[in-house]
PDB file of C-alpha atoms and ligand atoms in Angstrom:
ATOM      1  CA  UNK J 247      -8.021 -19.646 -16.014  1.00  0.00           C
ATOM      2  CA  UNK J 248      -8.443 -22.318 -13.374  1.00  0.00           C
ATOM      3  CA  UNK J 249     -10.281 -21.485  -9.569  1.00  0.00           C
ATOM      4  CA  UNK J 250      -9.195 -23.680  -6.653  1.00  0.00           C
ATOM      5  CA  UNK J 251     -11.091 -23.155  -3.665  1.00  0.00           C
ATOM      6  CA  UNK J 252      -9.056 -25.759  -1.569  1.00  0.00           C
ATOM      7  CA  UNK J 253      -5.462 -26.396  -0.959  1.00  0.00           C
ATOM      8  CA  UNK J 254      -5.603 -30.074  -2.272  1.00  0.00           C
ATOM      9  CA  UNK J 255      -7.010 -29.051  -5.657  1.00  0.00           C
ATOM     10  CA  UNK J 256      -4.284 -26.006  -6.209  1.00  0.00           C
ATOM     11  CA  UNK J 257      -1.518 -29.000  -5.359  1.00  0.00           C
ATOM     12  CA  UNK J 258      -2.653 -31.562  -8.073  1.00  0.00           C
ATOM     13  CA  UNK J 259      -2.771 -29.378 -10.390  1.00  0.00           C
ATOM     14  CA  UNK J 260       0.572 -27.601  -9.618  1.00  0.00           C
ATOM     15  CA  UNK J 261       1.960 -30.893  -8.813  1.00  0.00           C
ATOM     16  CA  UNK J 262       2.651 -31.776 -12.663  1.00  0.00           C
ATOM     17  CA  UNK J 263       3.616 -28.408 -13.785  1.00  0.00           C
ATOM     18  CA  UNK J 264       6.255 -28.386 -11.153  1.00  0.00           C
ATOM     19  CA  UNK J 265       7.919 -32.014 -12.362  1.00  0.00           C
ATOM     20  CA  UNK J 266       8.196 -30.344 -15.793  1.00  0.00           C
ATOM     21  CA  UNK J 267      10.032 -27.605 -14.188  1.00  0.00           C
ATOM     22  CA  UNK J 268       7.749 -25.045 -14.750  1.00  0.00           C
ATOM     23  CA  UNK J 269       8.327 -21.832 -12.672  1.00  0.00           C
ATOM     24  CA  UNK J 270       5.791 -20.435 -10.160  1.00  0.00           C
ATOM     25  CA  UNK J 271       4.398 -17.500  -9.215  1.00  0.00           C
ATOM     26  CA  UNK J 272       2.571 -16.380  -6.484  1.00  0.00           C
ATOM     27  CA  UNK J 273       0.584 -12.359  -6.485  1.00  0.00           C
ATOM     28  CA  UNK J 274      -1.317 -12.760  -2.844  1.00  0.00           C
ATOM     29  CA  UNK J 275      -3.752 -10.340  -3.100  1.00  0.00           C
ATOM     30  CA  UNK J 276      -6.861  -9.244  -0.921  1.00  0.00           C
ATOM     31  CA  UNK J 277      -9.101  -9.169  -4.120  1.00  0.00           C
ATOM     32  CA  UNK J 278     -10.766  -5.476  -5.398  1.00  0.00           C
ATOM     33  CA  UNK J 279      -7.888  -5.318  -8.170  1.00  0.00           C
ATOM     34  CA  UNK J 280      -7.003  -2.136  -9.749  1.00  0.00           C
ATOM     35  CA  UNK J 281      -4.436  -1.909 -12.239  1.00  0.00           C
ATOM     36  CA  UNK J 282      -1.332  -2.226  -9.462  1.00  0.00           C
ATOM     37  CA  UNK J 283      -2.403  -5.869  -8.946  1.00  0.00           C
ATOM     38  CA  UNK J 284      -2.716  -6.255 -12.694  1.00  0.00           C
ATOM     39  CA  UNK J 285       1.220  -4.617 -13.064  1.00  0.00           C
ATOM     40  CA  UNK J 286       2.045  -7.505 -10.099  1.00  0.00           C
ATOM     41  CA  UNK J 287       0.363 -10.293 -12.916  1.00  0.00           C
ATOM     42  CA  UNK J 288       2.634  -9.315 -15.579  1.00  0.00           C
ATOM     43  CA  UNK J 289       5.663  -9.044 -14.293  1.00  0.00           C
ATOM     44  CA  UNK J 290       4.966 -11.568 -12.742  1.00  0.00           C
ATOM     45  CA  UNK J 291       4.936 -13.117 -16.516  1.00  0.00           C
ATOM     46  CA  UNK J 292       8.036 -12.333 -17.385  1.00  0.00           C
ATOM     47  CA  UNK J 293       9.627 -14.327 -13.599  1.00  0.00           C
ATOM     48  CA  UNK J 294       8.075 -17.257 -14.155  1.00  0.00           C
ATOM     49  CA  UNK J 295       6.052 -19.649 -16.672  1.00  0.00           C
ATOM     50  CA  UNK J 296       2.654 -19.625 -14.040  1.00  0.00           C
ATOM     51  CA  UNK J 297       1.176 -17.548 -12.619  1.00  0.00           C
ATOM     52  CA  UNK J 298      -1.097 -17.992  -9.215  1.00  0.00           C
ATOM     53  CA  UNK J 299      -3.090 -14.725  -7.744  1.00  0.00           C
ATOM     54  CA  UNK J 300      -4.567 -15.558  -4.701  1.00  0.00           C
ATOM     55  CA  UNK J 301      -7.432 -13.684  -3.516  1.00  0.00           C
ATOM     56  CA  UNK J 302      -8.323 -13.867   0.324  1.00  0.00           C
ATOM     57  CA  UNK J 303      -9.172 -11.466   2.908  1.00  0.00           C
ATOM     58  CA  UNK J 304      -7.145 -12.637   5.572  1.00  0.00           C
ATOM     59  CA  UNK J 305      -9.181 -12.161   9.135  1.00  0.00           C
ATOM     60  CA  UNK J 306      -5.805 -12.146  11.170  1.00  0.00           C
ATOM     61  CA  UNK J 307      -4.292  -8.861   9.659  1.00  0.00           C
ATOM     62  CA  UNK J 308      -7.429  -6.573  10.692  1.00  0.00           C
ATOM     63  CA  UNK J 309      -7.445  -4.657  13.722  1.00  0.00           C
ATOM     64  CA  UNK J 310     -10.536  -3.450  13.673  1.00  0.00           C
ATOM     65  CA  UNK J 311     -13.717  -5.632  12.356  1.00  0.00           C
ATOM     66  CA  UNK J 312     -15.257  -2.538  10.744  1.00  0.00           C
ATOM     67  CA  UNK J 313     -12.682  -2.653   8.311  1.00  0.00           C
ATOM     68  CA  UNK J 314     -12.912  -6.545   7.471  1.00  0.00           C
ATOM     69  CA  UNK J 315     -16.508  -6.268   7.033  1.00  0.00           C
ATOM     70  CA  UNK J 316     -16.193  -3.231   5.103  1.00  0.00           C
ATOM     71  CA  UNK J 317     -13.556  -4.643   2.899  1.00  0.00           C
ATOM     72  CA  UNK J 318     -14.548  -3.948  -0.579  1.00  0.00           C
ATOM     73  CA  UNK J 319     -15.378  -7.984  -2.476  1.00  0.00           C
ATOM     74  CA  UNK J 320     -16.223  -7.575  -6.303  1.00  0.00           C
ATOM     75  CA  UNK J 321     -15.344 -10.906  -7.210  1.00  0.00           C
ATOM     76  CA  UNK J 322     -16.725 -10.902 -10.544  1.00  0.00           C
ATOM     77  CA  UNK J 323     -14.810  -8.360 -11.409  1.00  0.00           C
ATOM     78  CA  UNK J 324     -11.548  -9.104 -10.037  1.00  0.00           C
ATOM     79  CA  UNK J 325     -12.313 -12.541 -11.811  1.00  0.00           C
ATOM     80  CA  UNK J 326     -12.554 -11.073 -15.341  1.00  0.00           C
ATOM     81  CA  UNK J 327      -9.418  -8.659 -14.463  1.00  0.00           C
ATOM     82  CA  UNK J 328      -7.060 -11.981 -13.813  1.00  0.00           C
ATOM     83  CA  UNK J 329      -8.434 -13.578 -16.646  1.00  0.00           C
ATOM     84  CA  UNK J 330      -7.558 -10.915 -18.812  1.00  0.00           C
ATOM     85  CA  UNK J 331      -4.536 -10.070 -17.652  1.00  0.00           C
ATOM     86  CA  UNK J 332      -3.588 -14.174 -18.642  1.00  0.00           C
ATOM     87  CA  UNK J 333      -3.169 -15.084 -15.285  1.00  0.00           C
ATOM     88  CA  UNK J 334      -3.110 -19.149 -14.987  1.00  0.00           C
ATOM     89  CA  UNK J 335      -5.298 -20.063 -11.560  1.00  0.00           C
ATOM     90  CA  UNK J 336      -6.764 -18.193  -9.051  1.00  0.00           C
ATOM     91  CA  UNK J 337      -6.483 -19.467  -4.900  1.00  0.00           C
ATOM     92  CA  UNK J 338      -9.687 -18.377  -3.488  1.00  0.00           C
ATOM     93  CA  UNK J 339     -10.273 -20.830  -0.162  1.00  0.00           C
ATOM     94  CA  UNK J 340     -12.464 -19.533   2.593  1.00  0.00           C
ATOM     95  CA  UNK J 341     -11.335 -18.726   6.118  1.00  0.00           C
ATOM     96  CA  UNK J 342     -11.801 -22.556   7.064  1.00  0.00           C
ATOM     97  CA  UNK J 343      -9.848 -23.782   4.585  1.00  0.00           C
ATOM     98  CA  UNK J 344      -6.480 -21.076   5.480  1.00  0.00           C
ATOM     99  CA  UNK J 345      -7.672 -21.500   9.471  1.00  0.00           C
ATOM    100  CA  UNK J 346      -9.108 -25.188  10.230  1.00  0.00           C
ATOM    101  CA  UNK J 347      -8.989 -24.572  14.085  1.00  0.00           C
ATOM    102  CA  UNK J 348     -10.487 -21.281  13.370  1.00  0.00           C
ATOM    103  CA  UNK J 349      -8.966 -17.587  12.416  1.00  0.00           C
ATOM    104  CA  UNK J 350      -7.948 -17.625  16.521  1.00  0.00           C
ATOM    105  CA  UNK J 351      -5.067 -19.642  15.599  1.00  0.00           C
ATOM    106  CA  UNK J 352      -1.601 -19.116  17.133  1.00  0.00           C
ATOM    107  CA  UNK J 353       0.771 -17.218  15.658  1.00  0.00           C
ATOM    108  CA  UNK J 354       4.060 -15.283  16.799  1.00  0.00           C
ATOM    109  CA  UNK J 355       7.734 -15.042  14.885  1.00  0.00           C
ATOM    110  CA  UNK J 356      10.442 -12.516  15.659  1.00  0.00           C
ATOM    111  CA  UNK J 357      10.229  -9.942  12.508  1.00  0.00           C
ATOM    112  CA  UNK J 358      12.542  -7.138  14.269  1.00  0.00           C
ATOM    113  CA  UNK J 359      11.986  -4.177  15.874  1.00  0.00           C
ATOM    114  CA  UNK J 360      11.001  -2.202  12.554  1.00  0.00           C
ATOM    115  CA  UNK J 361       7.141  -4.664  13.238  1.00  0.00           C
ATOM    116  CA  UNK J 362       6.506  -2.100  15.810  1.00  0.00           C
ATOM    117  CA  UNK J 363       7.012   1.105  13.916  1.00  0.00           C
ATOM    118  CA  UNK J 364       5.437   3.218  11.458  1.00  0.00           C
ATOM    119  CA  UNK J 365       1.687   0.994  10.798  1.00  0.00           C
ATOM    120  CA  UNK J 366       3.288  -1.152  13.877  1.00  0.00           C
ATOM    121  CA  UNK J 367       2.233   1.403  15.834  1.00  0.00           C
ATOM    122  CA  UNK J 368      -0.945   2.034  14.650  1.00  0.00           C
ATOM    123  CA  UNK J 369      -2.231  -1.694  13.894  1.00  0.00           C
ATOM    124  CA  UNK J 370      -1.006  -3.424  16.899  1.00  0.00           C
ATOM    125  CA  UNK J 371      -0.603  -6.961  15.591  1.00  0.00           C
ATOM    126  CA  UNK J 372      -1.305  -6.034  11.664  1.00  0.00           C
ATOM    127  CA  UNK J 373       2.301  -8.188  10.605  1.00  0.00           C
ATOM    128  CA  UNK J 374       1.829 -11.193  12.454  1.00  0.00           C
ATOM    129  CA  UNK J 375      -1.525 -11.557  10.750  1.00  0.00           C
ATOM    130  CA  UNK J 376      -0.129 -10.738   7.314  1.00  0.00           C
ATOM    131  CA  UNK J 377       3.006 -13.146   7.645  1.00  0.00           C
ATOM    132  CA  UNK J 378       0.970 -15.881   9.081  1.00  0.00           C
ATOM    133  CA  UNK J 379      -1.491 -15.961   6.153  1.00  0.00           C
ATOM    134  CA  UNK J 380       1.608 -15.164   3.710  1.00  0.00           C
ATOM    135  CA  UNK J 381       3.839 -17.840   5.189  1.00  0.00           C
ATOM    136  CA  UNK J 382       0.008 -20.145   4.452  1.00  0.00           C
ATOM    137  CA  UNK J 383       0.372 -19.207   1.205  1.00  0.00           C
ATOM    138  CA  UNK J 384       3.949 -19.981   0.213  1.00  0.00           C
ATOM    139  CA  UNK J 385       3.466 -23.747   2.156  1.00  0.00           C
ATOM    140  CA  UNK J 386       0.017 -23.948  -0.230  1.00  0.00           C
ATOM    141  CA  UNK J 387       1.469 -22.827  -3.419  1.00  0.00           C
ATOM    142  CA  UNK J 388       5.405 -23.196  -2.958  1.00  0.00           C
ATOM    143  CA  UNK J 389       6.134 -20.620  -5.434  1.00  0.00           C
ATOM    144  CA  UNK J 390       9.259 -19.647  -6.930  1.00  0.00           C
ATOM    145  CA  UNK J 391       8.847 -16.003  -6.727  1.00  0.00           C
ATOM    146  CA  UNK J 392       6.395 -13.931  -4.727  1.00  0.00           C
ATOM    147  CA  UNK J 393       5.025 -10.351  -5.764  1.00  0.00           C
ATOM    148  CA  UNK J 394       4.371  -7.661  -3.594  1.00  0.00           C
ATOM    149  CA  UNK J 395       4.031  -3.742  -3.922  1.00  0.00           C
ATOM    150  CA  UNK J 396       6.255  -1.183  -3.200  1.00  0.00           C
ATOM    151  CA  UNK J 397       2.851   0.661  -1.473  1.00  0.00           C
ATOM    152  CA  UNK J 398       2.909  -1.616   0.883  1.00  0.00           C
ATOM    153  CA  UNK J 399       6.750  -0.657   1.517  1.00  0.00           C
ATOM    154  CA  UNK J 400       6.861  -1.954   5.334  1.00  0.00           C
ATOM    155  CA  UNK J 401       4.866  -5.004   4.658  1.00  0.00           C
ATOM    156  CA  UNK J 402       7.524  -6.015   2.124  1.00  0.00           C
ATOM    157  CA  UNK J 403      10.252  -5.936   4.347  1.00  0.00           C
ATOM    158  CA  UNK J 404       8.376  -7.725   7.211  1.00  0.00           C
ATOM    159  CA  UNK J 405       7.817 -10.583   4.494  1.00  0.00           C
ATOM    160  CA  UNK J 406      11.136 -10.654   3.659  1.00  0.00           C
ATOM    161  CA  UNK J 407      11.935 -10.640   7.177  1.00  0.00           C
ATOM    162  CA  UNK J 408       9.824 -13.527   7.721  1.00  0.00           C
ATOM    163  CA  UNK J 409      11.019 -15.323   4.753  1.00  0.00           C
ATOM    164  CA  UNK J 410      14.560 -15.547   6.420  1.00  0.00           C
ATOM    165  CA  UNK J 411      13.086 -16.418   9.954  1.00  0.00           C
ATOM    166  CA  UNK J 412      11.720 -19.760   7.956  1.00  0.00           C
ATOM    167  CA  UNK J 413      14.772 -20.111   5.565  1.00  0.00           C
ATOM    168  CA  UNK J 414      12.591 -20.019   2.495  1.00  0.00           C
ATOM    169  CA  UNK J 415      13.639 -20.177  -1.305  1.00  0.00           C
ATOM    170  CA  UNK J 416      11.103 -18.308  -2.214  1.00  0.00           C
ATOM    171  CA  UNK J 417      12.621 -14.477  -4.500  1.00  0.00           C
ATOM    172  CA  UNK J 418      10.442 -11.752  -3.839  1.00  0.00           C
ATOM    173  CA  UNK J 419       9.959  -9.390  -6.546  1.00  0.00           C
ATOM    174  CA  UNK J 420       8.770  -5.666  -5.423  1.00  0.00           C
ATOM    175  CA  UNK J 421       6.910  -3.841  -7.631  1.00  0.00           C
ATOM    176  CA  UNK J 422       6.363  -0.333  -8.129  1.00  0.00           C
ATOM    177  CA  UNK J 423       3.652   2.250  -6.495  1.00  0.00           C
ATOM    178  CA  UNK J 424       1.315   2.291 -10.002  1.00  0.00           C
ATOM    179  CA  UNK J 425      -0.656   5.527  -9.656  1.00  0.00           C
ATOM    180  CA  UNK J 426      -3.441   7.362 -10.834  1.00  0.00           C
ATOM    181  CA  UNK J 427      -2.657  10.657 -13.282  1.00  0.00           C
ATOM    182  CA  UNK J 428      -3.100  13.080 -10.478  1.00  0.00           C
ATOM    183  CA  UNK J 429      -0.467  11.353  -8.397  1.00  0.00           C
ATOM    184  CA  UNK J 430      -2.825   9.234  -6.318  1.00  0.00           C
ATOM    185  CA  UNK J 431      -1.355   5.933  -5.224  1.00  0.00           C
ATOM    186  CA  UNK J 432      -3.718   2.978  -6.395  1.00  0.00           C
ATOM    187  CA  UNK J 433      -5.899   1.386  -3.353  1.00  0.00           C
ATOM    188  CA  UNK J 434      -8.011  -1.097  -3.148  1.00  0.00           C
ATOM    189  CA  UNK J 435      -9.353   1.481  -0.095  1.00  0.00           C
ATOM    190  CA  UNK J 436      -9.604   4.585  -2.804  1.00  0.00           C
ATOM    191  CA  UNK J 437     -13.059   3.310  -3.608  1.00  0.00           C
ATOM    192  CA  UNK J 438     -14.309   4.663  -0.261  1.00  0.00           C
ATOM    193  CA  UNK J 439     -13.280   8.303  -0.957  1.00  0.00           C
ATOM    194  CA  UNK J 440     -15.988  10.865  -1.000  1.00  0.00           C
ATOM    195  CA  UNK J 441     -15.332  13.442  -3.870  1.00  0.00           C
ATOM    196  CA  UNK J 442     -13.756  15.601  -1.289  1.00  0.00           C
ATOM    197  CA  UNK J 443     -11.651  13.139   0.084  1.00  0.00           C
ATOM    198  CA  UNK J 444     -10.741  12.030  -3.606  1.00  0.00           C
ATOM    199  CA  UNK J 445      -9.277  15.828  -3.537  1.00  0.00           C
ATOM    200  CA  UNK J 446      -7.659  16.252  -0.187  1.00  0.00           C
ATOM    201  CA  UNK J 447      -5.934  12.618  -0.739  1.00  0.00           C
ATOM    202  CA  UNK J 448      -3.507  14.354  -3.165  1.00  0.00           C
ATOM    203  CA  UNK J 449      -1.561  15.490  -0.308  1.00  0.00           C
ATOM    204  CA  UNK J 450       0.062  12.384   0.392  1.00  0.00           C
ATOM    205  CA  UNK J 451       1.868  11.949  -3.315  1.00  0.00           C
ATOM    206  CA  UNK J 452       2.610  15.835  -2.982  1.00  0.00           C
ATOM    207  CA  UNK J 453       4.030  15.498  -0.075  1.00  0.00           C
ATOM    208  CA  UNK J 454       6.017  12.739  -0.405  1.00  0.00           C
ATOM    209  CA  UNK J 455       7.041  14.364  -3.938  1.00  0.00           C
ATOM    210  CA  UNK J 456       8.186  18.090  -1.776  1.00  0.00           C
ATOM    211  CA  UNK J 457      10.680  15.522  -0.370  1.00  0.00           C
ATOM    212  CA  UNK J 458      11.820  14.190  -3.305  1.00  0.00           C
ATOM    213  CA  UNK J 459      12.268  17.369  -5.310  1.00  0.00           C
ATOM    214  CA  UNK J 460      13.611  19.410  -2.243  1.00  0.00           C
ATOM    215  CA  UNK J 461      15.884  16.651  -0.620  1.00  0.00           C
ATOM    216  CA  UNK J 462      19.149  18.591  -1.851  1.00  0.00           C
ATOM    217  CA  UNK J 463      17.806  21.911  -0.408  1.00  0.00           C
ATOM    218  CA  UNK J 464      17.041  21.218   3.385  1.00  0.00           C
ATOM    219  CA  UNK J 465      18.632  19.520   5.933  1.00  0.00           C
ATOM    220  CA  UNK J 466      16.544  16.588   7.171  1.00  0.00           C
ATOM    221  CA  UNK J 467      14.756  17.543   9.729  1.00  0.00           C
ATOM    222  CA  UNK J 468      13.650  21.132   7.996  1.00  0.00           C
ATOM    223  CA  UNK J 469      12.593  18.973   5.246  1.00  0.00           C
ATOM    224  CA  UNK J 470       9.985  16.407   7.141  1.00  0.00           C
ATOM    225  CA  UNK J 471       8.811  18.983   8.672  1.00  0.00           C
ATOM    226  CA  UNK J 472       7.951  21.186   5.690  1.00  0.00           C
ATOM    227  CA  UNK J 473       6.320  17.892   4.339  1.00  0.00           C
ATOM    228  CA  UNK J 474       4.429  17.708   7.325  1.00  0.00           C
ATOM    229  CA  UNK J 475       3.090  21.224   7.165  1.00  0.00           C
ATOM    230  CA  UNK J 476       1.286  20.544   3.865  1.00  0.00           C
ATOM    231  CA  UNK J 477      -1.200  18.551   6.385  1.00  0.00           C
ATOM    232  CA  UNK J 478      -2.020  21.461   8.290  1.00  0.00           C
ATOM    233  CA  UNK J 479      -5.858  22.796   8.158  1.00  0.00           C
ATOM    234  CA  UNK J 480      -6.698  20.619   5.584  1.00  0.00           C
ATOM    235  CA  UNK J 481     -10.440  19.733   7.100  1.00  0.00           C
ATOM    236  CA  UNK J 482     -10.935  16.334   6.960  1.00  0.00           C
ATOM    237  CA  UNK J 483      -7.196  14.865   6.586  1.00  0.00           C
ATOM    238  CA  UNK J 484      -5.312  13.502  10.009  1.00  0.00           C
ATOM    239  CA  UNK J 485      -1.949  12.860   9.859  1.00  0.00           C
ATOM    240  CA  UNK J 486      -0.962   9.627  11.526  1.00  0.00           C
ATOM    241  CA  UNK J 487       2.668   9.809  10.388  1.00  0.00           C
ATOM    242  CA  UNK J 488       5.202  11.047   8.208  1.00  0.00           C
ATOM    243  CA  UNK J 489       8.833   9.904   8.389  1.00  0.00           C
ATOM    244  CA  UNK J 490      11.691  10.052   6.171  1.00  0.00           C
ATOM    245  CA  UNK J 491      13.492   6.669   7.490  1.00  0.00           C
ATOM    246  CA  UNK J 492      16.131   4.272   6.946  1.00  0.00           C
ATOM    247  CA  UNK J 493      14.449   2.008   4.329  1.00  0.00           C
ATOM    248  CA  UNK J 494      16.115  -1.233   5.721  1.00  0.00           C
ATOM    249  CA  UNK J 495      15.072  -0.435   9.697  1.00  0.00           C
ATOM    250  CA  UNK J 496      12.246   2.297   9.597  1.00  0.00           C
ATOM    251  CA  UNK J 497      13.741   4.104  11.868  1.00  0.00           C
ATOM    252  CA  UNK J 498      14.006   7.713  11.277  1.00  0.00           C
ATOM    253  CA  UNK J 499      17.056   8.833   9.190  1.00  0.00           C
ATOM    254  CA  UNK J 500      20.066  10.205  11.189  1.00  0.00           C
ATOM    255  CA  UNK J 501      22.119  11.848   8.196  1.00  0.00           C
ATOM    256  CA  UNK J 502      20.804  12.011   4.684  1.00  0.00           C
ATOM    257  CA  UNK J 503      23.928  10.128   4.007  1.00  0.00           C
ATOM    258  CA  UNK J 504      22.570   6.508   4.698  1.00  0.00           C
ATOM    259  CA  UNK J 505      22.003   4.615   1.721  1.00  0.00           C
ATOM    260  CA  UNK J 506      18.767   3.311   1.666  1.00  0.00           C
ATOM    261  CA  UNK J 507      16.211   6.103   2.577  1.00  0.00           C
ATOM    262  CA  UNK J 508      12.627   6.264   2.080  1.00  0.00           C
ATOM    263  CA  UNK J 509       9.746   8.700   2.929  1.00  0.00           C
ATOM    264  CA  UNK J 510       6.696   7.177   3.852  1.00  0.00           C
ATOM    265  CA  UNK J 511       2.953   8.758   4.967  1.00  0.00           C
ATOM    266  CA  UNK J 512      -0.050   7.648   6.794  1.00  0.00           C
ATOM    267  CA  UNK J 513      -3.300   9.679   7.229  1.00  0.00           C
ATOM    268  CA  UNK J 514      -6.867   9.272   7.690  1.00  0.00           C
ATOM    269  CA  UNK J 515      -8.663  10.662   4.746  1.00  0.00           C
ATOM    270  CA  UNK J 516     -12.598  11.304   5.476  1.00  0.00           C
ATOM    271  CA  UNK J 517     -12.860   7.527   6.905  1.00  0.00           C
ATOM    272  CA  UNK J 518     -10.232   6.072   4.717  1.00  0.00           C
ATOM    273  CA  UNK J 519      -7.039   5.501   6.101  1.00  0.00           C
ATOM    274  CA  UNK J 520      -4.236   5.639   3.458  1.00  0.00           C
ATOM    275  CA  UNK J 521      -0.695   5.272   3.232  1.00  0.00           C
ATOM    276  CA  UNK J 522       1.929   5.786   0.335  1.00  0.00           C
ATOM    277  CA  UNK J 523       5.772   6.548   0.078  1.00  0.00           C
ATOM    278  CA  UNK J 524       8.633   7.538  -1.955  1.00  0.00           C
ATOM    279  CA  UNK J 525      12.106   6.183  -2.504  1.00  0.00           C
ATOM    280  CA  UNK J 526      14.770   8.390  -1.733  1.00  0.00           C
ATOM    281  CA  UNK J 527      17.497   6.990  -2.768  1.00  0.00           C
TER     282      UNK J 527
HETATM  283  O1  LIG C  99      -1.150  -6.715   0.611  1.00  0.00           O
HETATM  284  C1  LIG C  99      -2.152  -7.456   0.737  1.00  0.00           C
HETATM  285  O2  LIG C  99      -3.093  -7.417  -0.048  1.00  0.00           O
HETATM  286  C2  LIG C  99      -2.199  -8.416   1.911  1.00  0.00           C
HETATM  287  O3  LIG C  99      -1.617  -7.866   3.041  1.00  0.00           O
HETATM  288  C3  LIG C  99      -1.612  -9.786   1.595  1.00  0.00           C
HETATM  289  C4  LIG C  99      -0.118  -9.707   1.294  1.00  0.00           C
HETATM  290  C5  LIG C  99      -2.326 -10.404   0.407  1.00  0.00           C
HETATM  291  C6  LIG C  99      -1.789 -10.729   2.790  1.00  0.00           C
HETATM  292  O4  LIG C  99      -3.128 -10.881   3.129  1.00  0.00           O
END
């Protein structure tokens, strides 16, 4: 497995695969890989003939510093996870390398309304961070396809969004929520949870299961709020939202006719903030 730390040295030596019409593929990642990331590396596999993970934690999407310094960094280990797993190179620049004038940089596209919604609300800015160093990544490596996780459900569709402000050819593949056996979506944030926390995060997955399992019983709005209640005088858990929306807008359902719905949770767990949804239909 080859490590490129610039730009220049990731190009020559896609530059060849490319004329032999190799296929690329690009898993952006913020490094501390768990076995999600490693399900993004092989299916990535079976898309295309290489396989790039790029490991950066990208300044611009943080809202608050506390977080970016906190930011878990085992790069030894996430280094003998991707080599494992048969990935081809690893992208690891440094913040001058992705931000030459510095991580100030200027950055604004139109991604739709749904940027302001949902973790919109609660990370003012959080999308134009994570498209700017996204769209930085697809101009570095000029993949074919692009992995992302369904965890990250709003994210994805703010990519794709800004994939068709730019007109790019670039097929992004969405994986699914991997999870631990008690339900727990995989984090790269989980590593922060106390032993209590580690207990009272289950209520995300069963909550966002009640919905699944009860969606025939209760009209909508008796349903998100019987999801909601499972966050009630749970010490230690805040609720920051949960929504059953219209997967392609985010904006809360209207009938549970619409065709693409999804049901989607934030809370604060101890100090952890976490997220995690399920697809509807
Ligand atoms: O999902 C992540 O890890 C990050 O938001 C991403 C897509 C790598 C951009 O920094």
């Amino acid at each position: 497995m080859e490590i490129f730390k610039t730009k220049a040295s990731l190009h020559a030596f896609l530059q060849p695969l490319k004329a032999s019409a190799k296929k690329v593929a690009l898993v952006p990642t913020m490094g501390a890989l768990h076995s999600g990331h490693i399900s993004l590396i092989k299916l990535a596999q079976q898309n295309a003939d290489i396989i790039i993970c790029s490991i950066f934690v990208n300044p611009t999407q943080f809202t608050d510093p506390k977080d970016l310094e906190k930011y878990p960094r085992p790069i030894e280990h996430d280094l003998a996870m991707l080599a494992d797993a048969g990935c081809n190179g690893v992208f690891m620049p440094n913040v001058e390398e992705m931000y030459p004038g510095g991580a100030d940089e200027a950055w604004h596209i139109d991604l739709g309304n749904a940027e302001f919604l949902l973790e919109g609300e609660f990370r003012k800015g959080h999308y134009q961070g994570v498209t700017q160093i996204v769209k930085k990544l697809f101009d570095a490596v000029e993949p074919d396809v692009a992995m992302f996780g369904q965890k990250d459900f709003q994210q994805v569709l703010m990519i794709k969004n800004m994939l068709a402000h730019f007109k790019l050819p670039i097929k992004i593949i969405v994986c699914p929520i991997i999870r631990e056996d008690d339900g727990l979506a995989m984090s790269s944030r989980n590593i922060h949870l106390s032993p209590i926390d580690r207990k009272n995060s289950l209520v995300l997955s069963k909550s966002l299961q009640f919905v699944i399992d009860h969606f025939n019983e209760y009209p909508l709005v008796e349903l998100e709020e019987k999801a909601k209640s499972f966050y009630n005088n749970i010490d230690g858990v805040e609720l920051d939202y949960f929504t059953i929306a219209n997967g392609d807008t985010l904006e809360p359902a209207k009938s549970k006719d619409e065709e693409n719905l999804v049901a989607l949770v934030a809370a604060k767990v101890g100090s952890t903030r976490l997220i995690d949804n399920m697809i509807i239909k």
